[in-house]
PDB file of C-alpha atoms in Angstrom:
ATOM      1  CA  UNK N   1     119.708  85.408  72.529  1.00  0.00           C
ATOM      2  CA  UNK N   2     117.803  85.801  75.673  1.00  0.00           C
ATOM      3  CA  UNK N   3     118.201  88.536  78.407  1.00  0.00           C
ATOM      4  CA  UNK N   4     116.766  90.509  81.255  1.00  0.00           C
ATOM      5  CA  UNK N   5     115.988  93.919  80.316  1.00  0.00           C
ATOM      6  CA  UNK N   6     115.381  96.767  83.072  1.00  0.00           C
ATOM      7  CA  UNK N   7     114.650 100.418  82.571  1.00  0.00           C
ATOM      8  CA  UNK N   8     115.899 101.515  85.995  1.00  0.00           C
ATOM      9  CA  UNK N   9     118.702 103.286  85.392  1.00  0.00           C
ATOM     10  CA  UNK N  10     119.328 107.187  85.203  1.00  0.00           C
ATOM     11  CA  UNK N  11     118.793 107.508  81.579  1.00  0.00           C
ATOM     12  CA  UNK N  12     115.750 105.370  81.120  1.00  0.00           C
ATOM     13  CA  UNK N  13     116.875 103.375  78.570  1.00  0.00           C
ATOM     14  CA  UNK N  14     116.841  99.429  78.187  1.00  0.00           C
ATOM     15  CA  UNK N  15     119.623  97.810  80.142  1.00  0.00           C
ATOM     16  CA  UNK N  16     119.979  94.315  79.049  1.00  0.00           C
ATOM     17  CA  UNK N  17     121.497  91.817  81.781  1.00  0.00           C
ATOM     18  CA  UNK N  18     122.263  88.076  82.330  1.00  0.00           C
ATOM     19  CA  UNK N  19     122.428  87.520  78.201  1.00  0.00           C
ATOM     20  CA  UNK N  20     122.494  84.124  77.002  1.00  0.00           C
ATOM     21  CA  UNK N  21     123.273  83.684  73.297  1.00  0.00           C
ATOM     22  CA  UNK N  22     122.862  80.277  71.382  1.00  0.00           C
ATOM     23  CA  UNK N  23     122.606  78.811  67.746  1.00  0.00           C
ATOM     24  CA  UNK N  24     119.991  76.407  69.161  1.00  0.00           C
ATOM     25  CA  UNK N  25     116.640  77.869  68.782  1.00  0.00           C
ATOM     26  CA  UNK N  26     115.279  75.218  71.409  1.00  0.00           C
ATOM     27  CA  UNK N  27     117.895  75.922  73.890  1.00  0.00           C
ATOM     28  CA  UNK N  28     117.149  79.772  73.839  1.00  0.00           C
ATOM     29  CA  UNK N  29     113.548  78.920  74.261  1.00  0.00           C
ATOM     30  CA  UNK N  30     113.996  76.489  77.249  1.00  0.00           C
ATOM     31  CA  UNK N  31     116.033  79.537  78.995  1.00  0.00           C
ATOM     32  CA  UNK N  32     113.062  82.271  78.135  1.00  0.00           C
ATOM     33  CA  UNK N  33     110.466  79.604  79.683  1.00  0.00           C
ATOM     34  CA  UNK N  34     112.765  78.950  82.725  1.00  0.00           C
ATOM     35  CA  UNK N  35     112.916  82.678  83.381  1.00  0.00           C
ATOM     36  CA  UNK N  36     109.295  83.311  82.861  1.00  0.00           C
ATOM     37  CA  UNK N  37     108.498  80.357  85.145  1.00  0.00           C
ATOM     38  CA  UNK N  38     110.532  82.014  87.636  1.00  0.00           C
ATOM     39  CA  UNK N  39     108.885  85.204  87.409  1.00  0.00           C
ATOM     40  CA  UNK N  40     105.659  83.594  87.921  1.00  0.00           C
ATOM     41  CA  UNK N  41     106.901  82.042  91.146  1.00  0.00           C
ATOM     42  CA  UNK N  42     108.204  85.491  92.197  1.00  0.00           C
ATOM     43  CA  UNK N  43     104.848  87.221  91.616  1.00  0.00           C
ATOM     44  CA  UNK N  44     102.866  84.754  93.024  1.00  0.00           C
ATOM     45  CA  UNK N  45     105.333  84.676  96.323  1.00  0.00           C
ATOM     46  CA  UNK N  46     104.779  88.943  96.164  1.00  0.00           C
ATOM     47  CA  UNK N  47     101.128  88.669  95.717  1.00  0.00           C
ATOM     48  CA  UNK N  48     101.029  86.011  98.664  1.00  0.00           C
ATOM     49  CA  UNK N  49     102.298  88.660 101.092  1.00  0.00           C
ATOM     50  CA  UNK N  50      98.975  90.861 100.786  1.00  0.00           C
ATOM     51  CA  UNK N  51      96.365  88.559 102.023  1.00  0.00           C
ATOM     52  CA  UNK N  52      93.404  91.190 101.636  1.00  0.00           C
ATOM     53  CA  UNK N  53      91.147  92.216  98.584  1.00  0.00           C
ATOM     54  CA  UNK N  54      93.609  93.168  95.506  1.00  0.00           C
ATOM     55  CA  UNK N  55      90.635  95.207  93.624  1.00  0.00           C
ATOM     56  CA  UNK N  56      92.272  98.480  92.599  1.00  0.00           C
ATOM     57  CA  UNK N  57      90.843 101.532  93.939  1.00  0.00           C
ATOM     58  CA  UNK N  58      88.926 103.712  91.563  1.00  0.00           C
ATOM     59  CA  UNK N  59      88.070 107.572  91.865  1.00  0.00           C
ATOM     60  CA  UNK N  60      85.107 106.661  93.815  1.00  0.00           C
ATOM     61  CA  UNK N  61      87.471 105.412  96.442  1.00  0.00           C
ATOM     62  CA  UNK N  62      89.254 108.856  96.397  1.00  0.00           C
ATOM     63  CA  UNK N  63      88.748 112.766  97.476  1.00  0.00           C
ATOM     64  CA  UNK N  64      89.369 114.041  93.777  1.00  0.00           C
ATOM     65  CA  UNK N  65      92.891 115.842  93.593  1.00  0.00           C
ATOM     66  CA  UNK N  66      93.067 119.321  93.211  1.00  0.00           C
ATOM     67  CA  UNK N  67      96.687 119.647  91.630  1.00  0.00           C
ATOM     68  CA  UNK N  68      97.185 122.995  93.144  1.00  0.00           C
ATOM     69  CA  UNK N  69      96.686 121.679  96.722  1.00  0.00           C
ATOM     70  CA  UNK N  70      99.337 119.973  98.493  1.00  0.00           C
ATOM     71  CA  UNK N  71      99.325 116.506  99.383  1.00  0.00           C
ATOM     72  CA  UNK N  72     101.861 116.218 102.019  1.00  0.00           C
ATOM     73  CA  UNK N  73     101.298 114.149 104.879  1.00  0.00           C
ATOM     74  CA  UNK N  74      98.120 112.719 103.078  1.00  0.00           C
ATOM     75  CA  UNK N  75      97.544 109.041 102.101  1.00  0.00           C
ATOM     76  CA  UNK N  76      96.896 109.161  98.210  1.00  0.00           C
ATOM     77  CA  UNK N  77      95.576 106.497  95.513  1.00  0.00           C
ATOM     78  CA  UNK N  78      97.816 106.274  92.763  1.00  0.00           C
ATOM     79  CA  UNK N  79      96.556 105.241  89.409  1.00  0.00           C
ATOM     80  CA  UNK N  80      97.044 101.402  89.078  1.00  0.00           C
ATOM     81  CA  UNK N  81      96.657 101.609  84.975  1.00  0.00           C
ATOM     82  CA  UNK N  82     100.224 102.470  84.179  1.00  0.00           C
ATOM     83  CA  UNK N  83     101.840  99.766  86.260  1.00  0.00           C
ATOM     84  CA  UNK N  84     102.623  96.380  85.126  1.00  0.00           C
ATOM     85  CA  UNK N  85      99.906  94.097  85.249  1.00  0.00           C
ATOM     86  CA  UNK N  86     101.381  92.469  88.405  1.00  0.00           C
ATOM     87  CA  UNK N  87     101.098  95.649  90.406  1.00  0.00           C
ATOM     88  CA  UNK N  88      97.635  96.717  89.401  1.00  0.00           C
ATOM     89  CA  UNK N  89      96.105  95.931  92.602  1.00  0.00           C
ATOM     90  CA  UNK N  90      95.324  97.998  95.565  1.00  0.00           C
ATOM     91  CA  UNK N  91      98.287  96.844  97.714  1.00  0.00           C
ATOM     92  CA  UNK N  92     100.653  99.209  95.303  1.00  0.00           C
ATOM     93  CA  UNK N  93      98.180 101.856  94.862  1.00  0.00           C
ATOM     94  CA  UNK N  94      98.241 103.509  98.610  1.00  0.00           C
ATOM     95  CA  UNK N  95     101.026 106.023  99.347  1.00  0.00           C
ATOM     96  CA  UNK N  96     102.035 108.490 101.899  1.00  0.00           C
ATOM     97  CA  UNK N  97     103.036 111.383 100.282  1.00  0.00           C
ATOM     98  CA  UNK N  98     106.127 113.372 101.697  1.00  0.00           C
ATOM     99  CA  UNK N  99     107.810 115.721  99.637  1.00  0.00           C
ATOM    100  CA  UNK N 100     108.321 116.865  95.755  1.00  0.00           C
ATOM    101  CA  UNK N 101     107.303 119.787  93.964  1.00  0.00           C
ATOM    102  CA  UNK N 102     104.500 118.094  92.494  1.00  0.00           C
ATOM    103  CA  UNK N 103     103.108 117.197  96.166  1.00  0.00           C
ATOM    104  CA  UNK N 104     103.369 120.511  97.483  1.00  0.00           C
ATOM    105  CA  UNK N 105     101.174 121.920  94.536  1.00  0.00           C
ATOM    106  CA  UNK N 106     104.002 123.511  92.842  1.00  0.00           C
ATOM    107  CA  UNK N 107     104.788 123.504  89.031  1.00  0.00           C
ATOM    108  CA  UNK N 108     106.751 120.099  88.926  1.00  0.00           C
ATOM    109  CA  UNK N 109     105.567 116.549  88.868  1.00  0.00           C
ATOM    110  CA  UNK N 110     107.677 114.696  91.394  1.00  0.00           C
ATOM    111  CA  UNK N 111     106.076 113.092  94.356  1.00  0.00           C
ATOM    112  CA  UNK N 112     107.929 111.299  96.983  1.00  0.00           C
ATOM    113  CA  UNK N 113     106.294 109.167  99.467  1.00  0.00           C
ATOM    114  CA  UNK N 114     106.082 105.789 101.146  1.00  0.00           C
ATOM    115  CA  UNK N 115     104.101 102.787  99.871  1.00  0.00           C
ATOM    116  CA  UNK N 116     102.044 101.674 102.648  1.00  0.00           C
ATOM    117  CA  UNK N 117     101.985  97.800 101.613  1.00  0.00           C
ATOM    118  CA  UNK N 118     105.773  97.571 101.159  1.00  0.00           C
ATOM    119  CA  UNK N 119     107.177 100.350 103.276  1.00  0.00           C
ATOM    120  CA  UNK N 120     109.330 101.529 100.200  1.00  0.00           C
ATOM    121  CA  UNK N 121     110.105 104.829  99.408  1.00  0.00           C
ATOM    122  CA  UNK N 122     109.969 105.849  95.736  1.00  0.00           C
ATOM    123  CA  UNK N 123     108.942 108.818  93.194  1.00  0.00           C
ATOM    124  CA  UNK N 124     105.666 108.867  91.574  1.00  0.00           C
ATOM    125  CA  UNK N 125     104.095 111.441  89.166  1.00  0.00           C
ATOM    126  CA  UNK N 126     101.445 113.788  90.288  1.00  0.00           C
ATOM    127  CA  UNK N 127      99.308 113.211  87.285  1.00  0.00           C
ATOM    128  CA  UNK N 128      99.089 109.527  88.483  1.00  0.00           C
ATOM    129  CA  UNK N 129      97.584 110.925  91.655  1.00  0.00           C
ATOM    130  CA  UNK N 130      93.692 110.072  91.654  1.00  0.00           C
ATOM    131  CA  UNK N 131      93.294 111.661  94.887  1.00  0.00           C
ATOM    132  CA  UNK N 132      93.284 111.297  98.674  1.00  0.00           C
ATOM    133  CA  UNK N 133      91.796 108.089 100.008  1.00  0.00           C
ATOM    134  CA  UNK N 134      88.437 108.493 101.453  1.00  0.00           C
ATOM    135  CA  UNK N 135      88.419 107.800 105.203  1.00  0.00           C
ATOM    136  CA  UNK N 136      85.925 105.356 105.265  1.00  0.00           C
ATOM    137  CA  UNK N 137      87.549 103.350 102.126  1.00  0.00           C
ATOM    138  CA  UNK N 138      91.060 103.285 103.940  1.00  0.00           C
ATOM    139  CA  UNK N 139      91.504  99.446 104.510  1.00  0.00           C
ATOM    140  CA  UNK N 140      92.530  98.191 107.889  1.00  0.00           C
ATOM    141  CA  UNK N 141      96.016  96.983 106.909  1.00  0.00           C
ATOM    142  CA  UNK N 142      96.485 100.189 105.392  1.00  0.00           C
ATOM    143  CA  UNK N 143      95.659 102.303 108.681  1.00  0.00           C
ATOM    144  CA  UNK N 144      97.901 100.045 110.497  1.00  0.00           C
ATOM    145  CA  UNK N 145     100.876 100.625 108.090  1.00  0.00           C
ATOM    146  CA  UNK N 146     100.198 104.267 108.214  1.00  0.00           C
ATOM    147  CA  UNK N 147     100.259 104.396 111.878  1.00  0.00           C
ATOM    148  CA  UNK N 148     103.550 102.081 111.810  1.00  0.00           C
ATOM    149  CA  UNK N 149     105.262 104.300 109.064  1.00  0.00           C
ATOM    150  CA  UNK N 150     104.437 107.495 111.248  1.00  0.00           C
ATOM    151  CA  UNK N 151     105.984 106.013 114.368  1.00  0.00           C
ATOM    152  CA  UNK N 152     109.162 104.867 112.458  1.00  0.00           C
ATOM    153  CA  UNK N 153     109.295 108.793 111.046  1.00  0.00           C
ATOM    154  CA  UNK N 154     108.967 110.248 114.878  1.00  0.00           C
ATOM    155  CA  UNK N 155     111.679 108.123 116.202  1.00  0.00           C
ATOM    156  CA  UNK N 156     113.926 109.324 113.153  1.00  0.00           C
ATOM    157  CA  UNK N 157     113.700 113.021 113.782  1.00  0.00           C
ATOM    158  CA  UNK N 158     116.217 114.583 115.952  1.00  0.00           C
ATOM    159  CA  UNK N 159     115.156 115.882 119.502  1.00  0.00           C
ATOM    160  CA  UNK N 160     115.607 119.620 120.257  1.00  0.00           C
ATOM    161  CA  UNK N 161     117.468 120.386 123.387  1.00  0.00           C
ATOM    162  CA  UNK N 162     114.489 121.270 125.348  1.00  0.00           C
ATOM    163  CA  UNK N 163     113.114 117.741 124.936  1.00  0.00           C
ATOM    164  CA  UNK N 164     116.290 115.950 126.374  1.00  0.00           C
TER     165      UNK N 164
END
């Protein structure tokens, strides 16, 4: 049997999809290899979207994180090591933190924010935050993405009556 397996569900358990069962070993291996090749092309296409240095940020690129302080509104560097190999590069490390108990310096671990490279909102864990990116280490593409995200956020906020 060959299938895709996802852990992206409320229970965090393996969730098999698109299963193919066969008695022929070579047929199963061919299905598996075809799916691996499709994944290679998907990752290649994803990485080609980011034509900049993909070397992961390290602790030297950060103002070290003090877990008791708020990181809301700051661009933080997420640790690349826990991620799957294809996501272990700088594009997926810079996040504009905007909420969560972990982000405010509270007792929780949840940090909500927007990935600067993809523009997608997601949840991270505070223990994966290495620190705030040093201003001199902020890449040009990230500064541009940050400005774009902040402009979009301002446009979403409701205007007060006095401003109309």
